[in-house]
Coordinates of C-alpha atoms in Angstrom, one line a residue:
Q1 CA 18.3 0.4 -8.1
V2 CA 15.0 0.2 -6.2
Q3 CA 12.3 -2.0 -7.7
V4 CA 8.8 -2.3 -6.5
V5 CA 6.4 -4.9 -7.8
E6 CA 2.7 -5.1 -6.9
S7 CA 0.4 -8.0 -7.5
G8 CA -2.9 -9.5 -6.4
G9 CA -5.4 -7.1 -7.9
G10 CA -8.5 -8.3 -9.9
L11 CA -12.2 -8.0 -10.3
V12 CA -14.4 -8.7 -7.3
Q13 CA -18.0 -8.1 -6.3
A14 CA -18.9 -5.6 -3.7
G15 CA -18.5 -7.2 -0.2
G16 CA -15.7 -9.4 -1.4
S17 CA -12.1 -9.6 -0.5
L18 CA -8.7 -9.3 -2.1
R19 CA -5.1 -9.6 -0.8
L20 CA -2.5 -7.4 -2.5
S21 CA 1.2 -8.1 -2.3
C22 CA 4.3 -6.0 -2.9
T23 CA 7.9 -6.9 -3.1
A24 CA 10.7 -4.3 -2.9
S25 CA 14.3 -4.8 -3.7
G26 CA 17.4 -2.6 -3.9
L27 CA 17.0 -1.2 -0.4
P28 CA 17.0 -2.5 3.1
F29 CA 13.3 -3.4 3.2
D30 CA 13.3 -3.8 7.0
S31 CA 14.5 -0.3 7.6
H32 CA 11.8 1.6 5.7
A33 CA 8.2 2.3 6.4
M34 CA 6.0 1.1 3.6
G35 CA 2.7 2.4 2.3
W36 CA -0.2 1.5 0.0
F37 CA -1.6 4.2 -2.2
R38 CA -4.4 4.2 -4.8
Q39 CA -5.3 6.4 -7.8
T40 CA -8.2 6.7 -10.2
P41 CA -8.1 8.5 -13.5
G42 CA -8.0 12.2 -13.2
Q43 CA -7.5 12.1 -9.4
E44 CA -4.4 12.5 -7.3
R45 CA -2.8 9.5 -5.7
E46 CA -4.0 9.1 -2.2
G47 CA -2.4 7.3 0.8
V48 CA -4.4 4.3 2.0
A49 CA -2.4 2.5 4.6
C50 CA 1.1 2.7 6.1
I51 CA 3.2 0.4 8.3
S52 CA 6.3 1.4 10.2
W53 CA 9.7 -0.3 9.5
T54 CA 9.2 -2.6 12.5
G55 CA 5.6 -3.3 11.7
G56 CA 4.7 -2.1 15.2
S57 CA 2.6 0.9 14.1
T58 CA 0.1 1.4 11.3
Y59 CA -2.0 4.2 9.9
Y60 CA -5.2 4.0 7.8
A61 CA -7.1 6.5 5.8
D62 CA -10.6 6.9 7.2
S63 CA -12.2 5.5 4.1
V64 CA -10.6 2.1 4.6
K65 CA -10.3 1.9 8.4
G66 CA -11.8 -1.3 9.8
R67 CA -11.9 -2.9 6.3
F68 CA -8.3 -3.0 5.2
T69 CA -5.3 -4.4 7.1
I70 CA -1.7 -3.7 6.2
S71 CA 1.1 -6.1 7.2
R72 CA 4.7 -6.9 6.3
D73 CA 7.1 -9.9 6.3
N74 CA 10.5 -8.4 6.5
A75 CA 12.1 -11.8 6.0
K76 CA 10.5 -12.0 2.6
N77 CA 10.8 -8.3 1.7
T78 CA 7.0 -8.4 1.2
L79 CA 4.2 -6.0 2.0
Y80 CA 0.5 -7.0 2.1
L81 CA -2.8 -5.3 2.0
Q82 CA -5.8 -7.4 3.0
M83 CA -8.9 -5.8 1.7
N84 CA -12.3 -6.9 3.1
S85 CA -15.8 -5.6 2.6
L86 CA -14.8 -4.0 -0.7
K87 CA -16.9 -1.2 -2.1
P88 CA -17.2 0.1 -5.7
E89 CA -15.5 3.2 -4.5
D90 CA -12.4 1.2 -3.7
T91 CA -11.9 0.7 -7.5
A92 CA -8.5 2.1 -8.4
M93 CA -4.9 1.3 -9.4
Y94 CA -3.1 0.3 -6.2
Y95 CA 0.6 1.1 -5.6
C96 CA 3.0 0.4 -2.8
A97 CA 6.1 2.4 -2.0
P98 CA 8.8 2.7 0.6
N99 CA 9.4 5.9 2.5
R100 CA 12.9 7.0 1.5
V101 CA 13.4 8.2 5.1
L102 CA 15.1 5.4 7.1
L103 CA 13.4 4.1 10.2
S104 CA 10.3 6.2 9.7
V105 CA 7.0 5.8 11.3
C106 CA 3.6 6.5 9.8
S107 CA 1.4 9.6 10.2
A108 CA -1.6 11.3 8.7
S109 CA 0.6 13.8 7.0
W110 CA 2.5 11.0 5.1
S111 CA 5.7 12.9 5.8
G112 CA 8.9 11.8 4.1
T113 CA 9.5 11.0 0.4
W114 CA 7.4 8.4 -1.3
D115 CA 8.6 8.3 -4.9
Y116 CA 9.7 4.7 -5.7
W117 CA 6.7 3.5 -7.7
G118 CA 5.9 0.2 -9.3
Q119 CA 3.4 -0.4 -12.2
G120 CA 0.6 -0.9 -9.7
T121 CA -2.1 -3.5 -9.6
Q122 CA -5.7 -2.8 -10.7
V123 CA -8.6 -3.4 -8.3
T124 CA -12.1 -3.3 -9.7
V125 CA -15.1 -3.7 -7.4
S126 CA -18.4 -4.3 -9.1
S127 CA -21.7 -3.4 -7.6

Protein backbone atom coordinates (compact mmCIF):
# COMPACT_ATOMS: atom_id res chain seq x y z
CA GLN A 1 0.00 0.00 0.00
CA VAL A 2 1.45 3.32 -1.07
CA GLN A 3 1.41 6.06 1.55
CA VAL A 4 2.35 9.67 0.98
CA VAL A 5 2.74 12.18 3.80
CA GLU A 6 3.37 15.88 3.27
CA SER A 7 4.55 18.32 5.93
CA GLY A 8 6.10 21.73 6.41
CA GLY A 9 3.27 24.05 5.43
CA GLY A 10 2.26 27.08 7.43
CA LEU A 11 1.52 30.79 7.45
CA VAL A 12 4.19 33.10 6.11
CA GLN A 13 4.38 36.72 4.99
CA ALA A 14 4.88 37.61 1.37
CA GLY A 15 8.55 37.41 0.48
CA GLY A 16 9.17 34.71 3.04
CA SER A 17 10.24 31.09 2.64
CA LEU A 18 9.01 27.63 3.52
CA ARG A 19 10.38 24.15 2.97
CA LEU A 20 7.93 21.35 2.35
CA SER A 21 8.78 17.69 2.85
CA CYS A 22 7.14 14.53 1.59
CA THR A 23 7.78 10.92 2.45
CA ALA A 24 6.53 8.06 0.34
CA SER A 25 6.43 4.40 1.31
CA GLY A 26 5.10 1.22 -0.22
CA LEU A 27 6.93 1.68 -3.50
CA PRO A 28 10.56 1.83 -4.67
CA PHE A 29 10.95 5.56 -4.08
CA ASP A 30 14.19 5.79 -6.05
CA SER A 31 12.54 4.39 -9.18
CA HIS A 32 9.77 6.96 -9.56
CA ALA A 33 9.65 10.56 -10.64
CA MET A 34 8.06 12.70 -7.94
CA GLY A 35 5.96 15.82 -8.24
CA TRP A 36 4.58 18.65 -6.16
CA PHE A 37 1.08 19.88 -6.91
CA ARG A 38 -1.17 22.53 -5.43
CA GLN A 39 -4.88 23.20 -5.30
CA THR A 40 -7.11 26.02 -4.16
CA PRO A 41 -10.84 25.67 -3.48
CA GLY A 42 -12.85 25.40 -6.66
CA GLN A 43 -9.77 25.01 -8.84
CA GLU A 44 -8.16 22.01 -10.45
CA ARG A 45 -4.98 20.61 -8.98
CA GLU A 46 -1.98 21.97 -10.87
CA GLY A 47 1.52 20.63 -11.23
CA VAL A 48 4.14 22.86 -9.64
CA ALA A 49 7.43 20.99 -9.87
CA CYS A 50 8.69 17.57 -10.87
CA ILE A 51 11.96 15.70 -10.37
CA SER A 52 13.09 12.59 -12.20
CA TRP A 53 13.81 9.32 -10.44
CA THR A 54 17.54 10.04 -10.42
CA GLY A 55 17.12 13.65 -9.45
CA GLY A 56 19.01 14.58 -12.58
CA SER A 57 16.24 16.51 -14.28
CA THR A 58 13.53 18.80 -13.06
CA TYR A 59 10.56 20.72 -14.40
CA TYR A 60 8.88 23.81 -12.97
CA ALA A 61 5.65 25.58 -13.76
CA ASP A 62 6.30 29.07 -15.08
CA SER A 63 4.57 30.57 -12.06
CA VAL A 64 7.22 29.23 -9.66
CA LYS A 65 10.32 29.07 -11.83
CA GLY A 66 13.25 30.80 -10.18
CA ARG A 67 11.56 30.83 -6.76
CA PHE A 68 10.93 27.17 -5.95
CA THR A 69 13.46 24.32 -5.90
CA ILE A 70 12.53 20.65 -5.88
CA SER A 71 14.97 18.06 -4.57
CA ARG A 72 14.99 14.51 -3.29
CA ASP A 73 16.97 12.30 -0.94
CA ASN A 74 16.46 8.75 -2.15
CA ALA A 75 18.26 7.32 0.87
CA LYS A 76 15.57 8.86 3.08
CA ASN A 77 12.62 8.32 0.72
CA THR A 78 11.99 12.04 1.02
CA LEU A 79 11.05 14.76 -1.42
CA TYR A 80 11.49 18.48 -0.73
CA LEU A 81 10.19 21.76 -2.07
CA GLN A 82 12.10 24.87 -1.08
CA MET A 83 9.83 27.86 -1.65
CA ASN A 84 11.38 31.33 -1.61
CA SER A 85 10.00 34.78 -2.39
CA LEU A 86 6.51 33.54 -1.64
CA LYS A 87 3.54 35.44 -3.00
CA PRO A 88 -0.09 35.52 -1.85
CA GLU A 89 -1.02 33.67 -5.04
CA ASP A 90 1.07 30.72 -3.83
CA THR A 91 -1.53 30.13 -1.12
CA ALA A 92 -2.90 26.62 -1.62
CA MET A 93 -2.98 23.07 -0.34
CA TYR A 94 0.22 21.41 -1.51
CA TYR A 95 0.43 17.72 -2.37
CA CYS A 96 3.19 15.43 -3.52
CA ALA A 97 2.80 12.28 -5.56
CA PRO A 98 4.90 9.69 -7.34
CA ASN A 99 4.44 9.01 -11.01
CA ARG A 100 3.21 5.40 -11.26
CA VAL A 101 5.36 4.96 -14.38
CA LEU A 102 8.72 3.50 -13.38
CA LEU A 103 11.92 5.35 -14.27
CA SER A 104 9.97 8.30 -15.63
CA VAL A 105 11.27 11.75 -16.40
CA CYS A 106 9.48 15.06 -16.12
CA SER A 107 7.74 17.04 -18.81
CA ALA A 108 5.37 19.94 -19.23
CA SER A 109 2.60 17.49 -20.12
CA TRP A 110 2.90 15.71 -16.78
CA SER A 111 2.58 12.41 -18.63
CA GLY A 112 2.07 9.25 -16.64
CA THR A 113 -0.30 8.56 -13.77
CA TRP A 114 -0.26 10.72 -10.69
CA ASP A 115 -2.89 9.41 -8.32
CA TYR A 116 -1.27 8.46 -5.06
CA TRP A 117 -2.24 11.44 -2.90
CA GLY A 118 -1.61 12.30 0.70
CA GLN A 119 -3.64 14.69 2.83
CA GLY A 120 -1.58 17.65 1.74
CA THR A 121 -0.06 20.53 3.67
CA GLN A 122 -1.55 24.02 3.70
CA VAL A 123 0.55 26.99 2.66
CA THR A 124 -0.86 30.44 3.36
CA VAL A 125 0.98 33.57 2.27
CA SER A 126 -0.22 36.85 3.71
CA SER A 127 0.24 40.16 1.93
